[in-house]
Coordinates of C-alpha atoms and ligand atoms in Angstrom, one line a residue:
X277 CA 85.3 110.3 98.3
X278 CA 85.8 108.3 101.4
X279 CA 85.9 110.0 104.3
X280 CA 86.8 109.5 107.8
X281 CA 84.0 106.6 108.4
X282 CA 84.9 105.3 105.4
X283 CA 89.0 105.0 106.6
X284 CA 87.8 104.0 109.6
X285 CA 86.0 100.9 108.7
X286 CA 89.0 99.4 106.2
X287 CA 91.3 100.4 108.8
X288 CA 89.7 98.2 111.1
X289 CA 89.3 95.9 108.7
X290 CA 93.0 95.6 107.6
X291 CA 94.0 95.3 111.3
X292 CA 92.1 92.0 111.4
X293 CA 94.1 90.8 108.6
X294 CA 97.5 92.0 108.5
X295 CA 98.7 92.7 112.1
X296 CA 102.2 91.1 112.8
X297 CA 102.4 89.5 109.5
X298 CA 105.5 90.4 107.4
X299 CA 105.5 91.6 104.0
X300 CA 106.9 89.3 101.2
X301 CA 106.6 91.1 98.2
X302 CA 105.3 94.5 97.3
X303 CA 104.8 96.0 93.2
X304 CA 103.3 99.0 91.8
X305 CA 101.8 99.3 88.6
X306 CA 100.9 102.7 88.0
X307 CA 103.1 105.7 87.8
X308 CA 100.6 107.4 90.4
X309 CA 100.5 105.1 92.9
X310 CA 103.4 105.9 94.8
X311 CA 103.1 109.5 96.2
X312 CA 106.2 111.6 94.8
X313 CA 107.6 112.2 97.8
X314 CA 108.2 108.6 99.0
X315 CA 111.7 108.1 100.5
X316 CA 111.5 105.5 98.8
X317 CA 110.0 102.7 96.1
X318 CA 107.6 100.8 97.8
X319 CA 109.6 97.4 97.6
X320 CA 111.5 99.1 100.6
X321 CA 108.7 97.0 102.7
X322 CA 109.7 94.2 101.6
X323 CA 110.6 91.8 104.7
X324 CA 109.1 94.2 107.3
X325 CA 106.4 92.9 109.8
X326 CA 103.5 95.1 110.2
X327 CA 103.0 96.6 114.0
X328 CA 99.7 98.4 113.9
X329 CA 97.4 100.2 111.7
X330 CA 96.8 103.5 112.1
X331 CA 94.3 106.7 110.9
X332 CA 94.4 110.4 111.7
X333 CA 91.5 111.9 109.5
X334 CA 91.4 110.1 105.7
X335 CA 94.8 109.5 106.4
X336 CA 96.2 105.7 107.2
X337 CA 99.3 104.4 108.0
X338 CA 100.9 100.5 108.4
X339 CA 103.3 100.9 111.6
X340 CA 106.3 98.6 110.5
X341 CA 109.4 97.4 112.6
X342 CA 110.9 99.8 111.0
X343 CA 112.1 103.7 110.7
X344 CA 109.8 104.2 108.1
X345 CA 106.4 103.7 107.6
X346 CA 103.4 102.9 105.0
X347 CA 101.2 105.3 104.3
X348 CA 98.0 105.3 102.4
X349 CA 95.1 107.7 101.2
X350 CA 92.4 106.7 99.4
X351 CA 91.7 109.9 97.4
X352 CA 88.5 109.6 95.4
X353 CA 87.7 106.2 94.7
X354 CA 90.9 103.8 96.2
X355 CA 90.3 100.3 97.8
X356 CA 92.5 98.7 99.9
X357 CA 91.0 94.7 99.9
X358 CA 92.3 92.0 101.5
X359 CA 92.4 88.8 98.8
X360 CA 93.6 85.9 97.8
X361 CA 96.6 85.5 95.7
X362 CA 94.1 82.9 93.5
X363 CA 92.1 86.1 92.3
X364 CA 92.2 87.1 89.3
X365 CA 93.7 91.2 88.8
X366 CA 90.8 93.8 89.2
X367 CA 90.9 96.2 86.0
X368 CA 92.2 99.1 88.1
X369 CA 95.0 97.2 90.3
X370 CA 97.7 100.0 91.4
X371 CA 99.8 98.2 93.8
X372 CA 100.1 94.1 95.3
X373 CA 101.7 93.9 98.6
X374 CA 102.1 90.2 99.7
X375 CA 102.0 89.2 103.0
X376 CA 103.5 85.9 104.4
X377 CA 100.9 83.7 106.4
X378 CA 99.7 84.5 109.3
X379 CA 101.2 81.7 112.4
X380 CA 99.5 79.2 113.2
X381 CA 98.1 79.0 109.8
X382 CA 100.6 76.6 108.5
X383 CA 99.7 74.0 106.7
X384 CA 96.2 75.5 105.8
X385 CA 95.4 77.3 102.9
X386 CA 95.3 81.0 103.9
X387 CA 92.7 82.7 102.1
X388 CA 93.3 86.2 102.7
X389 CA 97.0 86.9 101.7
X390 CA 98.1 90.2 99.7
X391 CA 96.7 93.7 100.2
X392 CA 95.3 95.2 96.8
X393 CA 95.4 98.9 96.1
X394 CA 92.3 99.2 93.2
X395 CA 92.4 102.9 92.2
X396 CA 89.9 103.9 89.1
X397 CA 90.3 107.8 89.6
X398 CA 94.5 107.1 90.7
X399 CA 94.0 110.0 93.2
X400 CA 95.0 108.2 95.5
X401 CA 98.6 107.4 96.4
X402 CA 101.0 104.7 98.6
X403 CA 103.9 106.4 100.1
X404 CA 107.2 105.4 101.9
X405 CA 107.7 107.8 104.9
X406 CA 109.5 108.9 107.9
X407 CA 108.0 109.3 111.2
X408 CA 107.3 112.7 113.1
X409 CA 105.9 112.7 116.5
X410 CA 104.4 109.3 116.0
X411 CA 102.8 110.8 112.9
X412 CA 104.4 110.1 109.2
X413 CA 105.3 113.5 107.1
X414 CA 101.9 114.0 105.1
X415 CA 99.8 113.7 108.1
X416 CA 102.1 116.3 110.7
X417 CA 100.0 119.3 109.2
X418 CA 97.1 117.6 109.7
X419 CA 94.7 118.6 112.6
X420 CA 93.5 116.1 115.3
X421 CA 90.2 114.0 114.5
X422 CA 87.2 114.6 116.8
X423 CA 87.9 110.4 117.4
X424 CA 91.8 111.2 118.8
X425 CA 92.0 111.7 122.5
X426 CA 94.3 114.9 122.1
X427 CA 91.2 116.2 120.3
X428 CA 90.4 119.7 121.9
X429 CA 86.8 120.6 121.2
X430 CA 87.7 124.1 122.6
X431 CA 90.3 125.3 120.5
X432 CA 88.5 123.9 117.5
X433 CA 85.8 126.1 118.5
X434 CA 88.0 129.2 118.8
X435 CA 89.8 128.7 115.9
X436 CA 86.7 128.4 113.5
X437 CA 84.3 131.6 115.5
X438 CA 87.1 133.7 114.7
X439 CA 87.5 133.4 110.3
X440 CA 85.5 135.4 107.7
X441 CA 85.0 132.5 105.7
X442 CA 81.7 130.6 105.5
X443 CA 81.4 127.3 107.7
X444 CA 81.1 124.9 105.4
X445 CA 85.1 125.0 103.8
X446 CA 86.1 125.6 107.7
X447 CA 85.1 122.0 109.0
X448 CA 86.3 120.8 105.4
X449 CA 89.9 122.6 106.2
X450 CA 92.0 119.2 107.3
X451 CA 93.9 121.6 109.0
X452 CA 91.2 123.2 111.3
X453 CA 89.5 119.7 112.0
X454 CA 90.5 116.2 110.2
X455 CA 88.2 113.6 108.5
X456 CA 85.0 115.6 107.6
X457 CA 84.4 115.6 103.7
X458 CA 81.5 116.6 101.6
X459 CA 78.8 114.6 102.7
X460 CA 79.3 114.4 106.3
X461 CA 79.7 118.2 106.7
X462 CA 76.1 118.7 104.5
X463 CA 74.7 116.0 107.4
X464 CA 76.4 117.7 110.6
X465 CA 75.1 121.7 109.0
X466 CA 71.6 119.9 108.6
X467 CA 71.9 118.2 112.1
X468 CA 72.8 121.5 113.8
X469 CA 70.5 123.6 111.3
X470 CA 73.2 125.8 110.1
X471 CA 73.2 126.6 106.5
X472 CA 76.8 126.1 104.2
X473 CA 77.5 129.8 103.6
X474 CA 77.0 131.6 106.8
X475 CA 80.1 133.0 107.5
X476 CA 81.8 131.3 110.8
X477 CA 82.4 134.3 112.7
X478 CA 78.6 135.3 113.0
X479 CA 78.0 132.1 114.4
X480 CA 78.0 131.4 118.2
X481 CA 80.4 129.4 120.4
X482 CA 77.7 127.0 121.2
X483 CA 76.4 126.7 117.5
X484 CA 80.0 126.0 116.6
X485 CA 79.9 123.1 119.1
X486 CA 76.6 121.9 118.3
X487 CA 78.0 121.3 114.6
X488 CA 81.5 120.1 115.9
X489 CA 79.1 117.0 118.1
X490 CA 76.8 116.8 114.7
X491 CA 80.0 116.2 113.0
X492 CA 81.1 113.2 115.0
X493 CA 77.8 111.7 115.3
X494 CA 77.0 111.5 112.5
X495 CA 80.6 110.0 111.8
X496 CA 79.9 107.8 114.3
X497 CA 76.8 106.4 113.2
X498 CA 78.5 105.8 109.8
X499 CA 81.1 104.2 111.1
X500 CA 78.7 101.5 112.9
X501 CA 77.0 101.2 109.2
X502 CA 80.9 100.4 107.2
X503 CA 80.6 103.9 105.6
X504 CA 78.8 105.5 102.8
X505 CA 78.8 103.7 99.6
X506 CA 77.6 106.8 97.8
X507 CA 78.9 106.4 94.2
X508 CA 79.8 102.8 94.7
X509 CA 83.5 103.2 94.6
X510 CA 84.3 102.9 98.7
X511 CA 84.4 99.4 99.6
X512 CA 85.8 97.8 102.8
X513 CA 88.5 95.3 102.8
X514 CA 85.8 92.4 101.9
X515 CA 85.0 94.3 98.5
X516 CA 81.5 95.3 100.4
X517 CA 79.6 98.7 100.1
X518 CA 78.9 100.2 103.5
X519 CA 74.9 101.0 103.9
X520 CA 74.9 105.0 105.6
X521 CA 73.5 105.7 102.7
X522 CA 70.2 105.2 103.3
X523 CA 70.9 107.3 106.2
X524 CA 71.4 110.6 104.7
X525 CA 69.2 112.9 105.3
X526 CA 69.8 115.9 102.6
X527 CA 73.1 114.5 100.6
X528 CA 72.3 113.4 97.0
X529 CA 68.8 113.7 98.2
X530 CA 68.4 117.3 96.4
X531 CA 64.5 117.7 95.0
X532 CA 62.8 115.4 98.2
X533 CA 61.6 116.5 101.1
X534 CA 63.4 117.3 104.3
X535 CA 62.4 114.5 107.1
X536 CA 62.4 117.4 110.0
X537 CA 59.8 119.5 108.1
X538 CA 59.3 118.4 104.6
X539 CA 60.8 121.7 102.6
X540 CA 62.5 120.2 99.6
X541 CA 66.3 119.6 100.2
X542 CA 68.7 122.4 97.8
X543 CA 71.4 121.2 95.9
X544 CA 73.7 124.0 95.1
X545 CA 77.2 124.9 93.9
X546 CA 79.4 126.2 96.4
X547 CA 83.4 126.9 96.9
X548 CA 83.9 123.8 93.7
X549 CA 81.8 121.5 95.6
X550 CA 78.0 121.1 95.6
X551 CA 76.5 121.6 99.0
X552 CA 73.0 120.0 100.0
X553 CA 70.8 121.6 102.5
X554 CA 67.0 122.7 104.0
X555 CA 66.3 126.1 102.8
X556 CA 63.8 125.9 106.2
X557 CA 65.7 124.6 108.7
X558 CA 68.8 125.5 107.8
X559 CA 69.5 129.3 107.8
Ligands
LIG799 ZN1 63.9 121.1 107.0

């Protein structure tokens, strides 16, 4: 599932693309495309020029010159690639939003003109929405990213020392801390050596911090890399697999040995997801 590195790098690489280009056209195709709750079907975009891209945690968002804006989530497996209108359809195509070219590209062929949401596992969704403290609706009860200035390290760390439940779903709660998924919270418990289940408020203040930095390095790292390409479903705008995945140090690498003192990495099942970790290091 792509996670904040992962949003991250096709953010950045949609800005390069679309930024104050209008939209000419825009079609969906599948009935789970468009997020129920869009104000509206997406053709709504249709003649608006696109202002800025945007992220908070896994979510993005297309800033129009509009009072609505564009937001996407990639859910499980959603793309969103930059291609030619010469290409043929990919087999799980969900939505086509055209763009007009780009100025000063008149004349020339423009090879990079409609936005493609691919989707195999349709979790993901497109949605029309209105604005809320320069956030759209589906992102206002989401907490700040450790990337976002407003960020406050502090309260993140008081909020999580004081619940009974273990650490891992805490820095997965997108409403605690946003962007963290599955594999990058296994990589920031292994960084600060704190195993998935122990329960957050036995942990201390500094521990908490230690994991909170793990967590952003670690995303930062991947971020420089274009993401994890873990199950080969995240792609960035270009249709190319980031490489963090050679990276990892104890997700998907259950069964070999730990790099920091060569115990076997665990794979187990834990709150519906399966949690990697050093039995040694990590208590
Ligand atoms: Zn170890």
């Amino acid at each position: 599932m792509p996670e904040l590195p992962e949003v991250e790098t096709v953010r950045a690489g949609l800005e390069k693309y679309v930024l104050n280009r209008r939209i000419s056209s825009a079609h969906s195709y599948h009935l789970r495309a468009i997020k129920p709750s869009s104000i509206s079907p997406l053709a709504a975009v249709v003649g608006a020029k696109i202002r800025a891209v945007k992220r908070r945690g896994k979510f993005l968002w297309f800033e129009l010159d509009r009072e609505f804006t564009l937001v996407a989530h990639l859910g499980m497996s959603g793309q969103l690639l930059i291609s030619s209108k010469q290409l043929p359809d990919q087999s799980h195509l969900r939505a086509r939003i055209e763009l007009q070219k780009a100025a000063g590209l008149a004349g020339k062929k423009s090879a990079s003109d409609e936005i493609r949401f691919i989707d195999q596992r349709t979790f993901g969704w497109l949605s029309i929405e209105q604005m809320h403290d320069q956030v759209p609706t589906s992102v206002a009860h989401i907490a700040y990213d450790p990337f976002e200035a407003d960020f406050n390290l502090k309260e993140v760390i008081t909020n999580i020392s004081s619940r009974k439940s273990a650490i891992k779903p805490a820095i997965l709660n997108q409403e605690i801390i946003s962007g963290i998924g599955n594999i990058y919270a296994d990589e920031a418990l292994w960084r600060a050596k704190i195993h998935p289940e122990i329960i957050c408020e036995d942990l201390s203040e500094d521990e908490i911090k230690k994991l909170i930095n793990s967590a952003k390095a670690v995303m930062k790292s991947a971020i420089k890399a274009g993401g994890t390409s873990f199950d080969q479903q995240y792609k960035n705008v270009n249709g190319a697999s980031g490489y963090f995945s050679r990276s990892l140090s104890v997700y998907g690498r259950a069964g070999q040995p730990c790099s920091r003192c060569s115990t076997l990495i665990r794979r187990i099942a834990f709150a519906n997801r399966s949690s990697h970790f050093c039995p040694r290091c990590q208590r």
